[in-house]
Short mmCIF file of C-alpha atoms in Angstrom, two decimals:
data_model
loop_
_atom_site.label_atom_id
_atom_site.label_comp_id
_atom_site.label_asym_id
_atom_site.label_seq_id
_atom_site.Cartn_x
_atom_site.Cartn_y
_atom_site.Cartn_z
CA UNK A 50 17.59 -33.81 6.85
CA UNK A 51 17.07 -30.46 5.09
CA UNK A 52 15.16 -28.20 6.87
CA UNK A 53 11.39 -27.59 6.68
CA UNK A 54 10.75 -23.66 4.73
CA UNK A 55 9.32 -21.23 7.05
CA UNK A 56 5.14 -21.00 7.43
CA UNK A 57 5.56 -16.94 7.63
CA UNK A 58 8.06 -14.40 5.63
CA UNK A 59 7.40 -10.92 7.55
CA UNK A 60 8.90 -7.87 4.91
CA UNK A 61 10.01 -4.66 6.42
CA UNK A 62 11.48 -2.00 4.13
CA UNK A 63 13.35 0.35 6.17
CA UNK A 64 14.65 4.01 5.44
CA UNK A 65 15.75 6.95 7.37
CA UNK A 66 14.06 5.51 10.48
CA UNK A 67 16.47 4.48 12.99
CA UNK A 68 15.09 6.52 15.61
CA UNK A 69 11.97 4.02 15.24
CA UNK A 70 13.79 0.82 14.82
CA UNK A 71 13.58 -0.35 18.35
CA UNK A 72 10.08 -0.54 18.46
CA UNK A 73 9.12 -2.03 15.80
CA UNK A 74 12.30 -4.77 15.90
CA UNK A 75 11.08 -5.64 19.50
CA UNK A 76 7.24 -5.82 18.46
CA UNK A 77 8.92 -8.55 15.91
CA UNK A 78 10.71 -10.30 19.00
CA UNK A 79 6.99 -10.40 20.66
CA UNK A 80 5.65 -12.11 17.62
CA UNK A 81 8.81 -14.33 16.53
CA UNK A 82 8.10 -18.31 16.38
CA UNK A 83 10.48 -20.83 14.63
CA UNK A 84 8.38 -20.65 11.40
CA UNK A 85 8.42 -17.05 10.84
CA UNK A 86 11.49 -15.61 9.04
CA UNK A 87 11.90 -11.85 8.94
CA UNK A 88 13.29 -9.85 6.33
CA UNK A 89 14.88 -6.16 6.18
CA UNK A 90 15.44 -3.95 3.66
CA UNK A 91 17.49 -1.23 4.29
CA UNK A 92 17.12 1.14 1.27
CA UNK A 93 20.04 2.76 1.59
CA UNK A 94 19.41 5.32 4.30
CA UNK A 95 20.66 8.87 3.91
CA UNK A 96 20.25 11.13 6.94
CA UNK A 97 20.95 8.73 10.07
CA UNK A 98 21.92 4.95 10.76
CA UNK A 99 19.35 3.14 10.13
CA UNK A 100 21.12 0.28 8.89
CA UNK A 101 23.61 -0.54 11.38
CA UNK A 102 20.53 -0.01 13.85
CA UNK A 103 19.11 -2.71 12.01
CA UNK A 104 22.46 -4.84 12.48
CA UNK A 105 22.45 -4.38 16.51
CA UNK A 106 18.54 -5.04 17.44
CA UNK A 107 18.21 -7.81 14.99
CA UNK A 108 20.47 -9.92 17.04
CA UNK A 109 18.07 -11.06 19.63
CA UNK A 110 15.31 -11.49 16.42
CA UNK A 111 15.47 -15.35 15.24
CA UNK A 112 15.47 -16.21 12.01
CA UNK A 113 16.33 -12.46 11.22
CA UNK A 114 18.22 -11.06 8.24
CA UNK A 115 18.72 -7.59 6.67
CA UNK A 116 19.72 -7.35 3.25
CA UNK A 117 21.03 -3.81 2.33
CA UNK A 118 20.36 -2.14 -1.19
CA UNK A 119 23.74 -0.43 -3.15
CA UNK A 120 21.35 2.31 -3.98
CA UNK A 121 17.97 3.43 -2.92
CA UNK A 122 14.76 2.15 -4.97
CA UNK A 123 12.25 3.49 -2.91
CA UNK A 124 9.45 1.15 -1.14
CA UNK A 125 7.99 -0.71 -4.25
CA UNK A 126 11.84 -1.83 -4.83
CA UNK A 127 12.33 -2.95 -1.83
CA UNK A 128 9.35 -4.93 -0.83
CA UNK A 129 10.31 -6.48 -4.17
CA UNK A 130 13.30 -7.26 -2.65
CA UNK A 131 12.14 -8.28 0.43
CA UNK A 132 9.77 -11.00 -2.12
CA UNK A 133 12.06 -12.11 -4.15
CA UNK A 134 14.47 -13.15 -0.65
CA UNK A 135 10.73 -14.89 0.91
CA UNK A 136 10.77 -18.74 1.27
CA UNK A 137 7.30 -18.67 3.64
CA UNK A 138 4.25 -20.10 2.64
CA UNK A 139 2.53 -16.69 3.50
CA UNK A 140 4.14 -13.14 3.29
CA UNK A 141 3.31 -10.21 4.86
CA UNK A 142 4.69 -6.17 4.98
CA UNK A 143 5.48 -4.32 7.76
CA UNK A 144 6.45 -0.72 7.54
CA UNK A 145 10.35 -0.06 9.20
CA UNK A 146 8.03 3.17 11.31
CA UNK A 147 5.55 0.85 12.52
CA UNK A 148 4.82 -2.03 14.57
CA UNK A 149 2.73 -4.81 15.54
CA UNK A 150 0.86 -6.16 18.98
CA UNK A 151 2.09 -9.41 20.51
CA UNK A 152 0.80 -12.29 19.03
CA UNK A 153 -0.58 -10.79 16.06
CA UNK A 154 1.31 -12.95 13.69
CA UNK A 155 0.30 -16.03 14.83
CA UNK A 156 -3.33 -15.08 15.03
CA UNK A 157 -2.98 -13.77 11.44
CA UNK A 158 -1.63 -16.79 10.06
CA UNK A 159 -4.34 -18.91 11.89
CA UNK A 160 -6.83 -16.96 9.94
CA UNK A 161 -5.71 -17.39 6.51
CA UNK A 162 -4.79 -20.62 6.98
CA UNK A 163 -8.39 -21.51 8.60
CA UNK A 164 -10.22 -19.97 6.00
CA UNK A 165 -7.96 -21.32 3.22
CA UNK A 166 -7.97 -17.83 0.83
CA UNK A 167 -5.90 -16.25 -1.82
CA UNK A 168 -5.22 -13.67 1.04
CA UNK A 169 -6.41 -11.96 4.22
CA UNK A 170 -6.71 -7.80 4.64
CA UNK A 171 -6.92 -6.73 8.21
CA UNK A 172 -8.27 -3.22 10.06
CA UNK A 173 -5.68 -1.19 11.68
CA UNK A 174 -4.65 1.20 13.94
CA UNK A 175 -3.38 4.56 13.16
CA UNK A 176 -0.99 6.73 15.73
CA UNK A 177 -0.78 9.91 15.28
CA UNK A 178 1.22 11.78 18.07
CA UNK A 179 -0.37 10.38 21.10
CA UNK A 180 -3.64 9.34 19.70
CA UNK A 181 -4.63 5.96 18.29
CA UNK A 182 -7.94 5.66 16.12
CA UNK A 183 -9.25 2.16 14.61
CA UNK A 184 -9.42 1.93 10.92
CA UNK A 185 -11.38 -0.56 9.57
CA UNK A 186 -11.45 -2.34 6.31
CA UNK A 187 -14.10 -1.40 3.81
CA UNK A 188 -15.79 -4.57 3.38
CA UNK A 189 -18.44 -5.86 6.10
CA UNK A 190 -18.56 -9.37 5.28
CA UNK A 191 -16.10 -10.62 8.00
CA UNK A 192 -14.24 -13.81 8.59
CA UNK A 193 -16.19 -15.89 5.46
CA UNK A 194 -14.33 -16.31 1.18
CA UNK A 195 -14.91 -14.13 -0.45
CA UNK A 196 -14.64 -13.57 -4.30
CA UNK A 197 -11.95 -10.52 -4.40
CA UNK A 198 -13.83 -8.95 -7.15
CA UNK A 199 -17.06 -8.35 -5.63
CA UNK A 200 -15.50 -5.74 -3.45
CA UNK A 201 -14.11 -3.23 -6.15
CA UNK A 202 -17.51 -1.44 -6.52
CA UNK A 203 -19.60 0.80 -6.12
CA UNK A 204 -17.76 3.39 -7.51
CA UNK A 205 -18.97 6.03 -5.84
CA UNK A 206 -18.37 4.40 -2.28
CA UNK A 207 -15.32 3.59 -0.29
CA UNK A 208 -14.26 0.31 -1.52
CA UNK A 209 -11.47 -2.70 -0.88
CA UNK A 210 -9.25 -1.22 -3.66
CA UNK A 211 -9.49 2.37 -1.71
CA UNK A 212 -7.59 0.57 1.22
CA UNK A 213 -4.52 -0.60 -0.77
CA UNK A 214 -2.09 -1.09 2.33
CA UNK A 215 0.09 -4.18 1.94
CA UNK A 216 1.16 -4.33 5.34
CA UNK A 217 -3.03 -4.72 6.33
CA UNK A 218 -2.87 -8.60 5.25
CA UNK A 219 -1.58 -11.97 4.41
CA UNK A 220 -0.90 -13.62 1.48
CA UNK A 221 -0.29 -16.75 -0.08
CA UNK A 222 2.80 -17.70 -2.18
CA UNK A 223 0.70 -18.92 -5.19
CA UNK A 224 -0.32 -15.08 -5.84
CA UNK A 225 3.61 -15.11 -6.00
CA UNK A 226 3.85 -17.59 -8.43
CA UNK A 227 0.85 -16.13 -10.40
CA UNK A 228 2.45 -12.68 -10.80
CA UNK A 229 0.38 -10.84 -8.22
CA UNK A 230 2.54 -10.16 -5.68
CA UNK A 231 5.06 -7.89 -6.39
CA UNK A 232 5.33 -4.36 -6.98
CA UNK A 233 5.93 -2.01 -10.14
CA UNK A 234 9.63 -1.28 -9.67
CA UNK A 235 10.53 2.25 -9.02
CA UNK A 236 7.43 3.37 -7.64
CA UNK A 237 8.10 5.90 -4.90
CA UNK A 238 4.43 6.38 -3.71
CA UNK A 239 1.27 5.36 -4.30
CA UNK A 240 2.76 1.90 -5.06
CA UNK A 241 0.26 0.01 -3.54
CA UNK A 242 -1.96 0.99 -6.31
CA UNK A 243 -1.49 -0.89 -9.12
CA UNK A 244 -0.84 -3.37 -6.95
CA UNK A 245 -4.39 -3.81 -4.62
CA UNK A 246 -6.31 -3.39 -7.86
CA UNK A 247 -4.50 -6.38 -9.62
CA UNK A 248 -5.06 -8.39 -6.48
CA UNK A 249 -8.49 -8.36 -6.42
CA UNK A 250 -9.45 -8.25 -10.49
CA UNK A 251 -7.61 -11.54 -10.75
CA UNK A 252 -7.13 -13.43 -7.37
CA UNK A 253 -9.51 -16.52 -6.76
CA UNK A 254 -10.59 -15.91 -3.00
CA UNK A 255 -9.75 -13.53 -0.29
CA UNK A 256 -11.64 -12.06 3.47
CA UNK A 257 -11.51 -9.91 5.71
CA UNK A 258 -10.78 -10.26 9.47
CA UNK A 259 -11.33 -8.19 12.32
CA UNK A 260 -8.04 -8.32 13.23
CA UNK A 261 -6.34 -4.47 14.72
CA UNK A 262 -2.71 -5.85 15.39
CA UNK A 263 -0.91 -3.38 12.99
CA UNK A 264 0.19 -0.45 14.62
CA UNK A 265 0.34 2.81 11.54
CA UNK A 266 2.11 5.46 12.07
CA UNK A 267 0.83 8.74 10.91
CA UNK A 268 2.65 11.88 10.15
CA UNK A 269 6.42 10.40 10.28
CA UNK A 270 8.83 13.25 9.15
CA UNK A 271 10.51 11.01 6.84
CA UNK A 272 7.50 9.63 5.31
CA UNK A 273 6.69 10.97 1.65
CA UNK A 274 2.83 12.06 2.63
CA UNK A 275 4.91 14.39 4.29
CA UNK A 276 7.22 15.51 2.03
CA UNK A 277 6.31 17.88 -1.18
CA UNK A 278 8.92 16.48 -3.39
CA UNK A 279 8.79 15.04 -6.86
CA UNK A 280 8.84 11.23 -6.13
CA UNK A 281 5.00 12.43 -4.39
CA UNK A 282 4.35 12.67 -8.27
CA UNK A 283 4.85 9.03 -8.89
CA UNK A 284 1.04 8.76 -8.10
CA UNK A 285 -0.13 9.58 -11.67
CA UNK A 286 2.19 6.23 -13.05
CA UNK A 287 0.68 4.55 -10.53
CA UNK A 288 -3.04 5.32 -11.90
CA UNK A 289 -1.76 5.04 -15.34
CA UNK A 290 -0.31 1.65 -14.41
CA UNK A 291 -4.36 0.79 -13.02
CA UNK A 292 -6.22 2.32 -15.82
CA UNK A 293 -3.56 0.41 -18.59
CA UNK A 294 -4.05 -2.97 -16.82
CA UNK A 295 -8.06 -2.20 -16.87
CA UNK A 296 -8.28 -2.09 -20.83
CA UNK A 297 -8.26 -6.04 -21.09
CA UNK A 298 -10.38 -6.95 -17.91
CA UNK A 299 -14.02 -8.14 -19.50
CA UNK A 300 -15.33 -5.69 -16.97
CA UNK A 301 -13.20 -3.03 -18.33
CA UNK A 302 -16.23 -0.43 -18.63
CA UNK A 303 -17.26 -0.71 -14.82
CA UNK A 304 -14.16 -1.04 -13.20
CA UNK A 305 -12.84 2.09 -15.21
CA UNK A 306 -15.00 4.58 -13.81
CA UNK A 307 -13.95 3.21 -10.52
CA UNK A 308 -10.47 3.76 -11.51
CA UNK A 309 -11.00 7.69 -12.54
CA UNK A 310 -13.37 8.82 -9.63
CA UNK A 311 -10.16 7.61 -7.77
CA UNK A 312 -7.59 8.76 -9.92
CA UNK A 313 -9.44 12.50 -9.39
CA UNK A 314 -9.82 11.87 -6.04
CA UNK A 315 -6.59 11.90 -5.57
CA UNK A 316 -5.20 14.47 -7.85
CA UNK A 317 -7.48 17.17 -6.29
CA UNK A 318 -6.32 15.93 -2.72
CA UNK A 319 -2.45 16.81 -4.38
CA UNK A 320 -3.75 20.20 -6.20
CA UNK A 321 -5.39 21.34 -2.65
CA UNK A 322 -2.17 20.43 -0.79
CA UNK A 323 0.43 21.98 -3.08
CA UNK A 324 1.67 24.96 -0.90
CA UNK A 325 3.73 21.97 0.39
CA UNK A 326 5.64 21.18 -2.54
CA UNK A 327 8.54 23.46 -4.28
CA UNK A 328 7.34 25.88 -6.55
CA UNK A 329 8.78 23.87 -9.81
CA UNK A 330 7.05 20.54 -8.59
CA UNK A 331 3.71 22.21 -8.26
CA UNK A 332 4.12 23.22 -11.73
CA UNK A 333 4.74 19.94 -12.46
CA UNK A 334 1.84 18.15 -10.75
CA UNK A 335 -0.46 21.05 -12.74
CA UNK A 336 0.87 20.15 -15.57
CA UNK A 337 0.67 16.62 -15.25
CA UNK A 338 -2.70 17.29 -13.38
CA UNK A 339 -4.37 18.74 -16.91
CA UNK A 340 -2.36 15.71 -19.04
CA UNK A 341 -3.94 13.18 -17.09
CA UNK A 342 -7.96 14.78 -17.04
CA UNK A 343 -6.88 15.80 -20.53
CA UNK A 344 -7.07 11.98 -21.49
CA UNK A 345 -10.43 11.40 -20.18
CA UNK A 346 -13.55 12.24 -22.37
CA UNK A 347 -15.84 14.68 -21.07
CA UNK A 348 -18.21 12.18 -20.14
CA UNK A 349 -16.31 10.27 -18.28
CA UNK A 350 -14.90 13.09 -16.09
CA UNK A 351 -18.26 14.17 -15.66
CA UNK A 352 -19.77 11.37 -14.21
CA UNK A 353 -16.54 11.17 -11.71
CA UNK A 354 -16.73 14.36 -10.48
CA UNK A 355 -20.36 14.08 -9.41
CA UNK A 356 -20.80 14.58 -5.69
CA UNK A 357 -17.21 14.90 -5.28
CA UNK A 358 -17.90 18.09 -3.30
CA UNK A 359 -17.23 21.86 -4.51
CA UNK A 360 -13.60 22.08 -3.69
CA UNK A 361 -12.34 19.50 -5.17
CA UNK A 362 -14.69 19.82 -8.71
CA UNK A 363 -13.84 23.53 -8.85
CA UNK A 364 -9.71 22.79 -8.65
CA UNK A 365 -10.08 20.19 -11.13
CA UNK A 366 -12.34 21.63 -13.34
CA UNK A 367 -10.13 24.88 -13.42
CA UNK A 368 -7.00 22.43 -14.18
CA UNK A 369 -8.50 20.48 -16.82
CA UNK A 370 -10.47 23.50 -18.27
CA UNK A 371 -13.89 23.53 -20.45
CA UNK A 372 -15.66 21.38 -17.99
CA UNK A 373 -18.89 22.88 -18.27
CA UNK A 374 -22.07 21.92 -16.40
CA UNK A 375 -20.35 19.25 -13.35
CA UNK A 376 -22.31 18.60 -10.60
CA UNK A 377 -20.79 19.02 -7.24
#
């Protein structure tokens, strides 16, 4: 009698972080039941070994397997990988750096399955050093369907689609089977972009739950918000990818401007931290800095930039150039 497919597939792209491993293998251990599978990506690590790590701790993980990449991708590629191996009914992400309380698996799948959604986004918990703060989902309305759309805007406010982490939910397979679940190949950051917007312009029901069982790490050495290297630029694609997708939506005109205040949200966050990055990327992310505000009208980048704050209207305004008149 073949076998029943498992309830949960749990995705966890790993690379350069064997030194974190442990934890977050035995946080899988503490949530393991027969219907979960777990998947690993090892992207092919370069600076330690993180992928015979993997091959030691996942022993005493059922229903474990770790599937090893010829070359590295980067994250987007390997969740994609980590999809495409699936079989659950529900997926979810979980970071190779981070980790999870007991139980919190079960309790997640309870939810999404109780409330019978398109998919489930979750608060978390972010670590940094020594120090743990709650982070909490944008939305209010808790634990009730919700249409996924009514939570893009305002656009001036902190919204779903400005909390794009795939490892802070659930998901059904028939977003899989839709198109909506994986990632745009090749994207090295800000890959859960394209992705969170998609999600909720064209999913049929989601909520939110007050769950905190996701443990983030903050400030990991080998984590690309901390490295000022190119594949940080990989953020404008992303944004193009979002604005490109946008043109056909028949709400194309609102959801834009939510997609630009972003899109310069971001880009003056990168412009004010580029003492980071190597002198020729910086000229880079200028360059593609005045490209990308180049392509917006003057209207448009106007009424984004307003109450943005000084800073970050003054660096963009001296990127883009001619911006005369922009409130603050």
């Amino acid at each position: 009698m073949p076998s029943l497919p498992p309830k949960l597939s749990v995705i966890v792209p790993c690379f350069n972080i064997e030194g974190y491993v442990p934890d977050t293998v035995t946080s899988l251990v503490n949530n393991a039941k027969d219907e979960f599978e777990f998947i690993f990506v090892e992207d092919r690590s370069t600076k330690d070994r993180t992928y015979e790590a993997l091959l030691h701790l996942t022993k005493r993980l059922k229903n474990s397997r770790v599937i090893r990449h010829e070359q590295n991708g980067g994250l987007a590629t390997a969740r994609n990988t980590g999809i495409d191996a699936a079989e659950g009914r529900y997926l979810t992400f979980l970071d190779g750096d981070d980790w999870l309380a007991p139980g919190y698996l079960a309790q997640l799948v309870d939810t999404v399955e109780r409330l019978d959604v398109d998919f489930v986004r979750t608060d978390h918990v972010q670590v940094t050093g020594v120090g743990r703060s709650v982070h909490r989902a944008p939305e209010g309305r808790r634990h009730t369907p919700l249409d996924p759309r009514t939570s893009i805007l305002p656009v001036d406010d902190t919204t779903m689609v400005d909390y794009p982490y795939a490892w802070a939910g659930i998901y059904h397979r028939r977003l899989l089977d839709r198109g909506l679940l994986r990632f745009h190949d090749g994207l090295r950051t800000a890959e859960d972009r394209p992705w969170i917007w998609a999600l909720h312009r064209q999913a049929d029901s989601y909520a939110v739950a007050s769950l905190r069982g996701v443990f983030y790490r903050r400030g990991v050495a080998s984590s690309l918000t901390q490295i000022g290297d190119v594949r940080q630029l990989d953020f404008f694609r992303s944004f193009d990818l979002v604005l490109g997708e946008l043109a056909d939506d028949p709400e194309a005109g609102r959801l834009r401007k939510k997609a630009l205040r972003n899109y310069c949200v971001v880009i003056a966050h990168q412009l004010l931290a580029r003492d980071r990055f190597e002198r020729s990327v910086a000229a880079r992310l200028r360059q593609l800095a005045a490209e990308a505000l180049g392509r917006m009208t003057e209207e448009e980048l106007t009424e984004a930039l307003v109450g943005m704050g000084e800073q970050r209207v003054h660096v963009l305004r001296r990127i883009r150039g001619g911006m005369k008149g922009v409130a603050a």
